[in-house]
Coordinates of C-alpha atoms and ligand atoms in Angstrom, one line a residue:
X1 CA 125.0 169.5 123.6
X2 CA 128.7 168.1 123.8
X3 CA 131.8 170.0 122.3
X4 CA 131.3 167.7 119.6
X5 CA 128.2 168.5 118.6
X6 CA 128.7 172.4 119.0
X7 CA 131.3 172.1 116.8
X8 CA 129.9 169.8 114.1
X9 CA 126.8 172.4 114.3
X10 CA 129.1 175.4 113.8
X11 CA 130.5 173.7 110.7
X12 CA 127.2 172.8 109.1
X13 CA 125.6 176.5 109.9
X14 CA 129.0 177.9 107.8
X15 CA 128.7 175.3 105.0
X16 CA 125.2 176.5 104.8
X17 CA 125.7 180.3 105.1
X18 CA 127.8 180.3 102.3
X19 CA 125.7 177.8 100.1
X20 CA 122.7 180.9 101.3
X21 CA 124.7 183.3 99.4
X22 CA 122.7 182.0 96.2
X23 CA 119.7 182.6 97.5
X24 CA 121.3 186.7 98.1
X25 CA 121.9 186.8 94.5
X26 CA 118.7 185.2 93.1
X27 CA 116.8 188.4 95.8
X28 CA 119.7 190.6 94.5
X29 CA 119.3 189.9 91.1
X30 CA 115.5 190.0 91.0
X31 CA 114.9 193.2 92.6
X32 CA 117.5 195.4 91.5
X33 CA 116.0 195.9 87.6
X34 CA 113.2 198.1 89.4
X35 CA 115.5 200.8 90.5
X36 CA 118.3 200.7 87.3
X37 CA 115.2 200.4 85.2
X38 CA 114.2 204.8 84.9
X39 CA 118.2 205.0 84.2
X40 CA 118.5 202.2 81.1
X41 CA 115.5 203.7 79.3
X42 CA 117.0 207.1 79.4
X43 CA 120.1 206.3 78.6
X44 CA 119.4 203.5 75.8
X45 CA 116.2 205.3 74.6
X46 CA 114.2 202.3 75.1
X47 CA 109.7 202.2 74.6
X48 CA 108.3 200.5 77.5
X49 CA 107.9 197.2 76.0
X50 CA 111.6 197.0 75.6
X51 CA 111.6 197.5 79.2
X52 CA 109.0 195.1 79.9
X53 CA 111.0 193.0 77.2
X54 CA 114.8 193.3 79.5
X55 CA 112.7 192.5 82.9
X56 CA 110.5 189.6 81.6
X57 CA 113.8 187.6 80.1
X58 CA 115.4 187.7 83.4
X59 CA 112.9 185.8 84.5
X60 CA 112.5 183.5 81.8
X61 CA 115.7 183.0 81.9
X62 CA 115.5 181.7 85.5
X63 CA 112.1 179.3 84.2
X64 CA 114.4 178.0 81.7
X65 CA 117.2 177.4 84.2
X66 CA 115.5 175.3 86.4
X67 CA 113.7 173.1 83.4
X68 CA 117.5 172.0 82.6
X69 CA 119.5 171.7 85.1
X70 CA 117.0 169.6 87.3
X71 CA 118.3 166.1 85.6
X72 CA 122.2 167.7 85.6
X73 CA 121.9 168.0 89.6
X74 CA 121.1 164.2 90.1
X75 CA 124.1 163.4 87.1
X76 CA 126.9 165.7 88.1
X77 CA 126.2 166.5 91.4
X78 CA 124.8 169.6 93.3
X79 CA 128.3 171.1 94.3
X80 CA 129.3 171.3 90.8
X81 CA 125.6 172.8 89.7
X82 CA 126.1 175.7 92.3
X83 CA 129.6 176.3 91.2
X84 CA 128.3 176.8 87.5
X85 CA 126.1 178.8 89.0
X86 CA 128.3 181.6 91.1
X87 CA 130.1 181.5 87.8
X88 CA 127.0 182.3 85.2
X89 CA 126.0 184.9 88.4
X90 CA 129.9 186.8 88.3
X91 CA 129.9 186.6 84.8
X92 CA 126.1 188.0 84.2
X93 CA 127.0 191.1 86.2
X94 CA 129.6 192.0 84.7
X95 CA 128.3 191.9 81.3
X96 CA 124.5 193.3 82.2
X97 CA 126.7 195.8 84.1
X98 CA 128.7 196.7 81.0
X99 CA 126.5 196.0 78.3
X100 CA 127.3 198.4 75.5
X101 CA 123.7 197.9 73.7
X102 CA 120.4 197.3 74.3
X103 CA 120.6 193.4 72.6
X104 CA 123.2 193.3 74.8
X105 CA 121.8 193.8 78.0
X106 CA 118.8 191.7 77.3
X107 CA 121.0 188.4 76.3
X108 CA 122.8 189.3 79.0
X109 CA 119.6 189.4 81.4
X110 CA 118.7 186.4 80.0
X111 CA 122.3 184.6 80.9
X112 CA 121.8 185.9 84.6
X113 CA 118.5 184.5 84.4
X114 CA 119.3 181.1 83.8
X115 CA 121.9 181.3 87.4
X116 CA 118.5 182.9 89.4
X117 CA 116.7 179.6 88.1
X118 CA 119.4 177.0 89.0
X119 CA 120.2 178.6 92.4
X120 CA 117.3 178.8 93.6
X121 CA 116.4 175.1 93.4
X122 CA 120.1 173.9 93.6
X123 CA 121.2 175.7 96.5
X124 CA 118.1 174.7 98.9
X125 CA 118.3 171.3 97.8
X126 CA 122.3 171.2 98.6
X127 CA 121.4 172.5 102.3
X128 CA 118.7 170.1 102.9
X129 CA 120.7 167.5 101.7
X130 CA 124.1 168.3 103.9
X131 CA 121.8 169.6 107.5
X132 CA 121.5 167.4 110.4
X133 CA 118.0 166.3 110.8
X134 CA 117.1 168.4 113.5
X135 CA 117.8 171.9 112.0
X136 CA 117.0 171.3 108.9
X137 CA 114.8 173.4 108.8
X138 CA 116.1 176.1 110.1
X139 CA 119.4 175.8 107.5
X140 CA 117.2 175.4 104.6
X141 CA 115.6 178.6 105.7
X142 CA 118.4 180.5 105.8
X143 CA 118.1 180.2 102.3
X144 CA 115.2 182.6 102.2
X145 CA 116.9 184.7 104.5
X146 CA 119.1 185.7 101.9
X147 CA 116.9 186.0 99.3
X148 CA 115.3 188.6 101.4
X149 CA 118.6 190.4 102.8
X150 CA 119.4 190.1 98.8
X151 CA 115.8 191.8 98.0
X152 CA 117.0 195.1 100.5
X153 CA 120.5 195.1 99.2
X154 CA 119.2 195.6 95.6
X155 CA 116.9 198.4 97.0
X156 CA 119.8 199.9 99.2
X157 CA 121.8 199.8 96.2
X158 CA 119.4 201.5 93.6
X159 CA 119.5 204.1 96.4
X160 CA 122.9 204.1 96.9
X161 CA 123.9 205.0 92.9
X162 CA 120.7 206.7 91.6
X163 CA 122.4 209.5 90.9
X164 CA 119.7 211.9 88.1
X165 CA 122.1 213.8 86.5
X166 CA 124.5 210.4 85.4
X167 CA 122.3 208.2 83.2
X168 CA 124.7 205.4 83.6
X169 CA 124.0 205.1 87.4
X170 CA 122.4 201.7 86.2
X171 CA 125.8 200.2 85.4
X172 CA 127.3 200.3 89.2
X173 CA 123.6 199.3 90.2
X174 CA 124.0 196.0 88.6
X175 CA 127.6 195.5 89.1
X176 CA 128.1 195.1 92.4
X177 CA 126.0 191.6 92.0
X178 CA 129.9 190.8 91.3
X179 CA 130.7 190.5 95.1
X180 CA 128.6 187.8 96.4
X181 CA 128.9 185.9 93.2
X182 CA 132.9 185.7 93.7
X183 CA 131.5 185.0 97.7
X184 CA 129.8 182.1 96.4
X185 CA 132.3 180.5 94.0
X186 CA 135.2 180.9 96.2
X187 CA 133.2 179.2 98.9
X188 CA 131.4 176.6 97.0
X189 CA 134.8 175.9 95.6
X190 CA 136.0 174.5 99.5
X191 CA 132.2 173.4 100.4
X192 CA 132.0 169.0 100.4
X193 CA 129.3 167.4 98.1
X194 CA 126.4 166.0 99.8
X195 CA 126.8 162.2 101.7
X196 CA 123.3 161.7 100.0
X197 CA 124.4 162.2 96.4
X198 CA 127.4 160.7 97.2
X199 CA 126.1 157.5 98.2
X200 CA 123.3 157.6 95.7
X201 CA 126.6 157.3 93.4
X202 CA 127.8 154.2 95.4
X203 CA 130.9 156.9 96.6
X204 CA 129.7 155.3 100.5
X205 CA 133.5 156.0 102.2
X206 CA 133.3 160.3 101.0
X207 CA 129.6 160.0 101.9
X208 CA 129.9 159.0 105.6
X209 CA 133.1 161.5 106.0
X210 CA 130.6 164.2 105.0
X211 CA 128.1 163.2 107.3
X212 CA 130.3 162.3 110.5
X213 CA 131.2 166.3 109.7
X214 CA 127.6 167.0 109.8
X215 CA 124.8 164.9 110.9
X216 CA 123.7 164.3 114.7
X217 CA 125.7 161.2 116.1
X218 CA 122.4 159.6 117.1
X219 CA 121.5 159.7 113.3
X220 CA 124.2 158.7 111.4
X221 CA 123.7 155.1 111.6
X222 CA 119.3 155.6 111.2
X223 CA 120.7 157.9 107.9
X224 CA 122.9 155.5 106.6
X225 CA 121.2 152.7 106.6
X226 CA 118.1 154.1 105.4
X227 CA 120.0 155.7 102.4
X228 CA 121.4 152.5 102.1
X229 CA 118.0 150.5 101.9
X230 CA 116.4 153.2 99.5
X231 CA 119.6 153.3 97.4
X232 CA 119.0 149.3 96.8
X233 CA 115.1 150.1 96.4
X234 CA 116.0 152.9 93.4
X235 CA 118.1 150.8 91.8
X236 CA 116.1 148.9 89.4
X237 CA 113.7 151.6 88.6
X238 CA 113.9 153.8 85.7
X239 CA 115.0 157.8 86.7
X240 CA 113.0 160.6 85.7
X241 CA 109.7 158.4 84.8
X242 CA 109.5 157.5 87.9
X243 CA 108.8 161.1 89.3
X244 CA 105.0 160.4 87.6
X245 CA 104.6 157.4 89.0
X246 CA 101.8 157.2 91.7
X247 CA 103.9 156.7 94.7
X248 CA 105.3 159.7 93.8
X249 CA 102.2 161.6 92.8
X250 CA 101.4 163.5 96.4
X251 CA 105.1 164.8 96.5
X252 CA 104.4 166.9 93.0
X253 CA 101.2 168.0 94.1
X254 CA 103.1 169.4 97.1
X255 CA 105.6 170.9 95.2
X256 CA 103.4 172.6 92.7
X257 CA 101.0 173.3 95.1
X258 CA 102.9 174.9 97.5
X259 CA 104.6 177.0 95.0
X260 CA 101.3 178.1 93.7
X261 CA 100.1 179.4 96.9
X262 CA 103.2 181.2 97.8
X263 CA 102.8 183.4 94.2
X264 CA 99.4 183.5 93.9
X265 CA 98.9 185.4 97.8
X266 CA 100.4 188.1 95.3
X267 CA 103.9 188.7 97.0
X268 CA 105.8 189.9 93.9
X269 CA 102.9 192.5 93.7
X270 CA 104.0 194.3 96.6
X271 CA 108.0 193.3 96.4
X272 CA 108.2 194.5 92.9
X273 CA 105.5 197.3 93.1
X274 CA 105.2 198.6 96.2
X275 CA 106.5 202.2 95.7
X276 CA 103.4 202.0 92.6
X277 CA 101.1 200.8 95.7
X278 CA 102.1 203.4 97.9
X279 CA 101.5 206.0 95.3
X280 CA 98.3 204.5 94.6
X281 CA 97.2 204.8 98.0
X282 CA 97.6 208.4 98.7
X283 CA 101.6 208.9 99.3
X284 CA 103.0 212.1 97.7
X285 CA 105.9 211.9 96.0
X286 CA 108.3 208.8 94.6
X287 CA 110.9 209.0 97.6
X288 CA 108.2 208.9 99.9
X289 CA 106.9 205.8 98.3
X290 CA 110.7 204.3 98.0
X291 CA 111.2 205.1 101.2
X292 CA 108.2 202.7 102.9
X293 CA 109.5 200.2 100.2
X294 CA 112.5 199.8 102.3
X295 CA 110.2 199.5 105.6
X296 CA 108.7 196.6 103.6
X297 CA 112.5 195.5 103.1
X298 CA 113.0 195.5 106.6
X299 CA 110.5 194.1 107.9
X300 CA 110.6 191.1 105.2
X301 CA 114.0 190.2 106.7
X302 CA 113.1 191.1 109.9
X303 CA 110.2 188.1 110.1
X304 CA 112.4 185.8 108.2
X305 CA 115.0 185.7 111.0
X306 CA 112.0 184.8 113.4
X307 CA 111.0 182.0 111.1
X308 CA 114.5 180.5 111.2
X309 CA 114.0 179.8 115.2
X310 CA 110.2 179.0 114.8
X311 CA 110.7 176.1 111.9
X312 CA 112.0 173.4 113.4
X313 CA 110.1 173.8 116.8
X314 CA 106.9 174.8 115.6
X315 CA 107.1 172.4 112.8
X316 CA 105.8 173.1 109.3
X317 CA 102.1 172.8 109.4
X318 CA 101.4 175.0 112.7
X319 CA 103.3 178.1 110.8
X320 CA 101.5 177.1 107.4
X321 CA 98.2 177.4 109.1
X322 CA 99.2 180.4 111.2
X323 CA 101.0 182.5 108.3
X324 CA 98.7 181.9 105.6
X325 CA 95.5 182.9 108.4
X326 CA 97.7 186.0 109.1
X327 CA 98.2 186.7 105.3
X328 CA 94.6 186.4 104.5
X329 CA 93.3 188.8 107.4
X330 CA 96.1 191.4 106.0
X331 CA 95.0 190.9 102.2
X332 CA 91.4 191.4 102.9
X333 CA 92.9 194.7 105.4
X334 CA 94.5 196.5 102.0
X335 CA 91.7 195.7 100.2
X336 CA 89.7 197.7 102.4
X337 CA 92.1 200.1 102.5
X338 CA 92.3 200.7 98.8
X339 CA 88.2 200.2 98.6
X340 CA 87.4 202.9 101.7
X341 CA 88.7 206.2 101.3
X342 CA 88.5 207.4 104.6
X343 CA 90.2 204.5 105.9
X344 CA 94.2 206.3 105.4
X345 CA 96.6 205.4 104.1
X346 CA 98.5 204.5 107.3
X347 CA 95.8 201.8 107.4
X348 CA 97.2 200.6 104.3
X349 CA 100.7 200.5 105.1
X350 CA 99.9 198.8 108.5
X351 CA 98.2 195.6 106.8
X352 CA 100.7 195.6 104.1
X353 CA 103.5 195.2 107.4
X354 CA 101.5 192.7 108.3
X355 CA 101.1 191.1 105.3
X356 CA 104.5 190.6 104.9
X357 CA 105.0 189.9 108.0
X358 CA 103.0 186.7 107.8
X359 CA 104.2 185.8 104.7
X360 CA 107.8 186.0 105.9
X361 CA 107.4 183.5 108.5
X362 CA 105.3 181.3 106.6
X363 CA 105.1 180.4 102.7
X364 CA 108.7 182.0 102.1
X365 CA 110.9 179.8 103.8
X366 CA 108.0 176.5 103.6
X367 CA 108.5 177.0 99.5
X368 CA 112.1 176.8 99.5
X369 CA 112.0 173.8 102.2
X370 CA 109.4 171.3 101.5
X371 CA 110.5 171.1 97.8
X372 CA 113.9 169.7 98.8
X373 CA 112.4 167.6 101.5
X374 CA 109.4 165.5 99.7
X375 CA 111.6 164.0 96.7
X376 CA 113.7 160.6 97.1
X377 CA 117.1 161.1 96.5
X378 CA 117.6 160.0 93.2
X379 CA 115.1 162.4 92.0
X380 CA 115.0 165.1 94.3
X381 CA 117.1 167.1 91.6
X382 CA 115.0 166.8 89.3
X383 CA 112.0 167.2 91.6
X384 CA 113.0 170.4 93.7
X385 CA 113.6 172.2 89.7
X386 CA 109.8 171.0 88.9
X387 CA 109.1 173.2 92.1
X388 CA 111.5 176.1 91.2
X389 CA 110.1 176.0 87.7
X390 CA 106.7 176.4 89.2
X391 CA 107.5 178.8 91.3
X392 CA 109.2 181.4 88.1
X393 CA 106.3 180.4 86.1
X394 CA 103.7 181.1 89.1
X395 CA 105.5 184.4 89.8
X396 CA 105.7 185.3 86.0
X397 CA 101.7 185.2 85.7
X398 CA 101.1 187.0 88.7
X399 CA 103.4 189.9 88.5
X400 CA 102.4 189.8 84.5
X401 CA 98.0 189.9 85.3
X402 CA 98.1 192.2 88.1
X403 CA 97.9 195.4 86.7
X404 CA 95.7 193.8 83.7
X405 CA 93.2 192.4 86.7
X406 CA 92.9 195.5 88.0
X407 CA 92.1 197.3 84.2
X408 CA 89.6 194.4 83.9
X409 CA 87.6 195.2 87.3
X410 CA 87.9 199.1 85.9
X411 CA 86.5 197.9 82.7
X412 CA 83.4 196.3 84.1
X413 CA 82.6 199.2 86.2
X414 CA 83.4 201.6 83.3
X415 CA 85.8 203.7 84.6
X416 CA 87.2 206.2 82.2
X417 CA 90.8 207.2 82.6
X418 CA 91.5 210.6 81.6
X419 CA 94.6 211.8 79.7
X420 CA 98.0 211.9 81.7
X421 CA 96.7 209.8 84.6
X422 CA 96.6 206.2 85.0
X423 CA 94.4 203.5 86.3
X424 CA 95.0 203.8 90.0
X425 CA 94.8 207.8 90.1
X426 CA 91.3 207.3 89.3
X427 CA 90.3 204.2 90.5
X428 CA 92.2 202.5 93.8
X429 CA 89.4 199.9 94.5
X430 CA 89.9 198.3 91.6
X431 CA 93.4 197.7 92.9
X432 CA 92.3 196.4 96.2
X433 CA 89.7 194.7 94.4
X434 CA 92.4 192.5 93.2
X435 CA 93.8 191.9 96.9
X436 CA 90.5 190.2 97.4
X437 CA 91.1 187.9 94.5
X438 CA 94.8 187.1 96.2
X439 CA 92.4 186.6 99.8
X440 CA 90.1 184.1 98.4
X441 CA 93.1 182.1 97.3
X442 CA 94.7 182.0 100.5
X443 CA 91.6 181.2 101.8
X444 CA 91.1 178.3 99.2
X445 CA 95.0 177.3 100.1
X446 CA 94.6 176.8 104.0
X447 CA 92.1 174.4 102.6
X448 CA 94.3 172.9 100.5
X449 CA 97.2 172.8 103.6
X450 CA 95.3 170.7 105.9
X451 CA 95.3 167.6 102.9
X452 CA 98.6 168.4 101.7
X453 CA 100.8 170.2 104.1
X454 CA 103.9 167.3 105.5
X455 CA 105.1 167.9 108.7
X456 CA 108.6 167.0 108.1
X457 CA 109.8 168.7 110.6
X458 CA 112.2 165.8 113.1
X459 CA 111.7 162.8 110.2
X460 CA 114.9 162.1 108.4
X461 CA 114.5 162.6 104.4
X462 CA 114.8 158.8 103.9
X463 CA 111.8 158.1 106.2
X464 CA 109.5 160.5 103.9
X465 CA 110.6 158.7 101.0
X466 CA 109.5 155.8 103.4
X467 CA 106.3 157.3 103.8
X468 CA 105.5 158.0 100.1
X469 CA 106.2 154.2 99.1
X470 CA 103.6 152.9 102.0
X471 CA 101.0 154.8 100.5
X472 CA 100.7 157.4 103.3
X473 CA 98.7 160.6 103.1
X474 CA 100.4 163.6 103.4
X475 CA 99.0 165.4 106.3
X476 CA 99.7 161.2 108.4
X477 CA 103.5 162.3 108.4
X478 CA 105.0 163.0 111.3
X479 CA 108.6 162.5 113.7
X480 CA 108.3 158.8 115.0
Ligands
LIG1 C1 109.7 184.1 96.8 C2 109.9 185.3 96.0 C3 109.7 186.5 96.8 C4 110.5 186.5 98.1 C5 110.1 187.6 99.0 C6 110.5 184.1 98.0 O1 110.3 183.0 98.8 O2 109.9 182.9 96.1 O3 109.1 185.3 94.8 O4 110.1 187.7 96.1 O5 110.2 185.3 98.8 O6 110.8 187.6 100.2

């Protein structure tokens, strides 16, 4: 690589570091309730389904974010989208930090919700859209990284202020979401528009500065052009209809799909409930169990990093195929260790490691990265929020049913829980039972991969629009 080049690629891994720093809030902001969540019912006296009440409209608030702002990204632009963003996310800590009552904080949970939502389609989408061809994989991907680096900060932090004789340890917990909110605006605020959005809107001269900042020299003319040819092609058709036309029809069932598969393996079972797991599985004692919660941390951040180097060499597919293998050996691993009781708990932690692991290198970053790459420009707004949206809505159901799955399989094999203890004192395989359930549909979804899974990995986003229009089947993609 030329001095040139090195120096284009430093620019472009900057730009996209600080556009990452959304994905650090949306982990931040997701995972820290767990730990602030003893604190606020103490201190606001609140029954559990008030709690359940402040946790579940954080994420509706993010499912409602991405319904809106989808079309707003294509309108106004993804720069400004973000910016809105880092504000909504600044804003939202402060006033969930401060929140003097209990409607408060839940409007306020709400507010922050709606930044997790448009970040976490808006920010991916802006990367993709700004990365040279060749690593865009690995710059979209750095998205995840955050989110996971943002997932052990909020568990660092609970740590950090839990402090059990000041009920208001909460408030710190959740203000120092401030910090890379203010990162992000003050950034964002310096960081170019996309050249694709930018010449979508006919703005060709700011376009093709942007990209002779960015993009390979050996692609700038192929890019141009192309976005050129599409941009003529898009013109006379209608805008958000034609995301269900049939050309079109593969790309949502990726985005969906895909989305589907990375919730329904059950990750938010163990991200959100992993001290509960640990407990369940013989650990004594809640710092015990917090404690291996930050192994899983680590290790979750650990694995992304490798996925960063693996994305754009291995491609998509091969790291679909071998993370969601890997994720269904590990699933079907804790279900054993939950069903045998000789089998120790170490057994359990071990496939858990794993588990993530897999998951780390596979579905997390593929999610956040194929549904910014399958949708033509002038849609791929509104498309990547459809994804987003399933993604909250996936997540939602899952992290909602898991417990109740479990108190179903208890219910068919009658077990009675006795006074003061709780479903998983008495009855751990009908916990694992419900890893099985997340096995067969990761089994069902490598299926599904080998019809649906792109391998975009080398092919500029204007060739798999390209690819869409000519009627080509997903899995027929490939670099020319
Ligand atoms: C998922 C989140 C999950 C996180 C774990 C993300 O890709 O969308 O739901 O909590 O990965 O690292």
């Amino acid at each position: 690589m030329n001095t040139t080049s090195k120096k284009k690629r430093s620019v472009v891994i900057v730009i996209a570091s600080i556009a990452a720093t959304g994905g650090l809030l949306f982990g931040f902001d997701t995972g820290v309730i767990s730990g602030a969540i003893p604190f606020l019912q103490d201190y606001f006296q609140l029954t559990d389904s008030q709690v359940e009440n402040v946790t579940a409209l954080g994420l509706i608030g993010a499912v409602v974010g991405a319904l809106i702002t989808g079309r707003i990204t294509d309108y106004l632009g993804r720069k400004k989208v973000i910016l809105a963003s880092a504000f909504i996310f600044a804003t939202g800590a402060v006033w969930t930090g401060m929140a003097p009552t209990v409607n408060q904080l839940m409007i306020s949970r709400f507010y922050l919700g709606l930044a997790i939502g448009v970040s976490s389609f808006a920010v991916p989408l802006y990367i993709s859209e700004i990365a040279p061809t060749k690593i865009r994989g690995t710059l979209v991907s750095m998205f995840q990284l955050l989110i996971t680096v943002g997932i052990l900060s909020a568990y660092l932090s609970d740590k950090a202020f839990a402090n059990n004789s000041n009920l208001e340890s909460w408030r710190p917990m959740l203000l120092v979401g401030v910090v890379p909110a203010v990162i992000l605006f003050v950034g964002m605020f310096f960081l170019p528009e996309t050249p694709r959005w930018l010449m979508s809107k006919g703005r060709e001269e700011e376009g093709r500065k942007v990209l002779g900042r960015t993009e390979d020299p050996e692609f700038i003319d192929v890019v141009i052009n192309e976005m050129k040819r599409d941009i003529d092609i898009d013109k006379s058709q209608a805008s958000w209809k034609e995301i269900f036309k049939p050309w079109l029809r593969n790309a949502l069932i990726i985005a969906a799909g895909i989305m589907f598969f990375q919730q329904f393996v059950g990750i938010n079972t163990v991200i959100y409930y992993s001290p509960k797991i640990f407990l369940a599985a013989g650990f004594e004692g809640a710092e015990a169990a917090i404690a291996a919660s930050v192994i899983v941390g680590v290790v979750n951040v650990f694995f992304t990093i490798i996925s960063l180097f693996v994305i754009d060499k291995l491609g998509r597919r091969k790291l679909y195929f071998i993370g969601v293998s890997g994720i269904t050996i590990a699933l079907v691993c804790m279900g054993l260790g939950f069903m045998i009781p000789g089998a120790g708990k170490w057994f359990l932690v071990i496939s858990m490691l794993v588990y993530i692991a897999f998951f780390a290198i596979s579905l997390g970053p593929l999610g956040w990265l194929i549904i910014t790459e399958v949708f033509p420009t002038r849609v791929r707004g509104l498309g990547s929020s459809i994804g987003s949206l399933s993604n909250w809505g996936f997540n939602t159901l899952v992290v909602w049913t898991f417990y109740k799955m479990a108190s179903a399989i208890g219910n068919a094999k009658e077990v009675v829980i006795p006074e003061g203890k709780v479903l998983s004192d008495v009855c751990p395989s009908c916990v694992g039972s419900v890893f099985w359930i997340f096995a067969a549909v990761a089994l069902i979804g490598l299926v599904w991969g080998y019809f649906y899974i792109p391998e975009t990995k080398g092919v500029t986003l204007e060739e798999i629009e390209e690819h869409w229009r000519q009627g080509g089947k997903p899995r027929k993609l490939k670099m020319k």
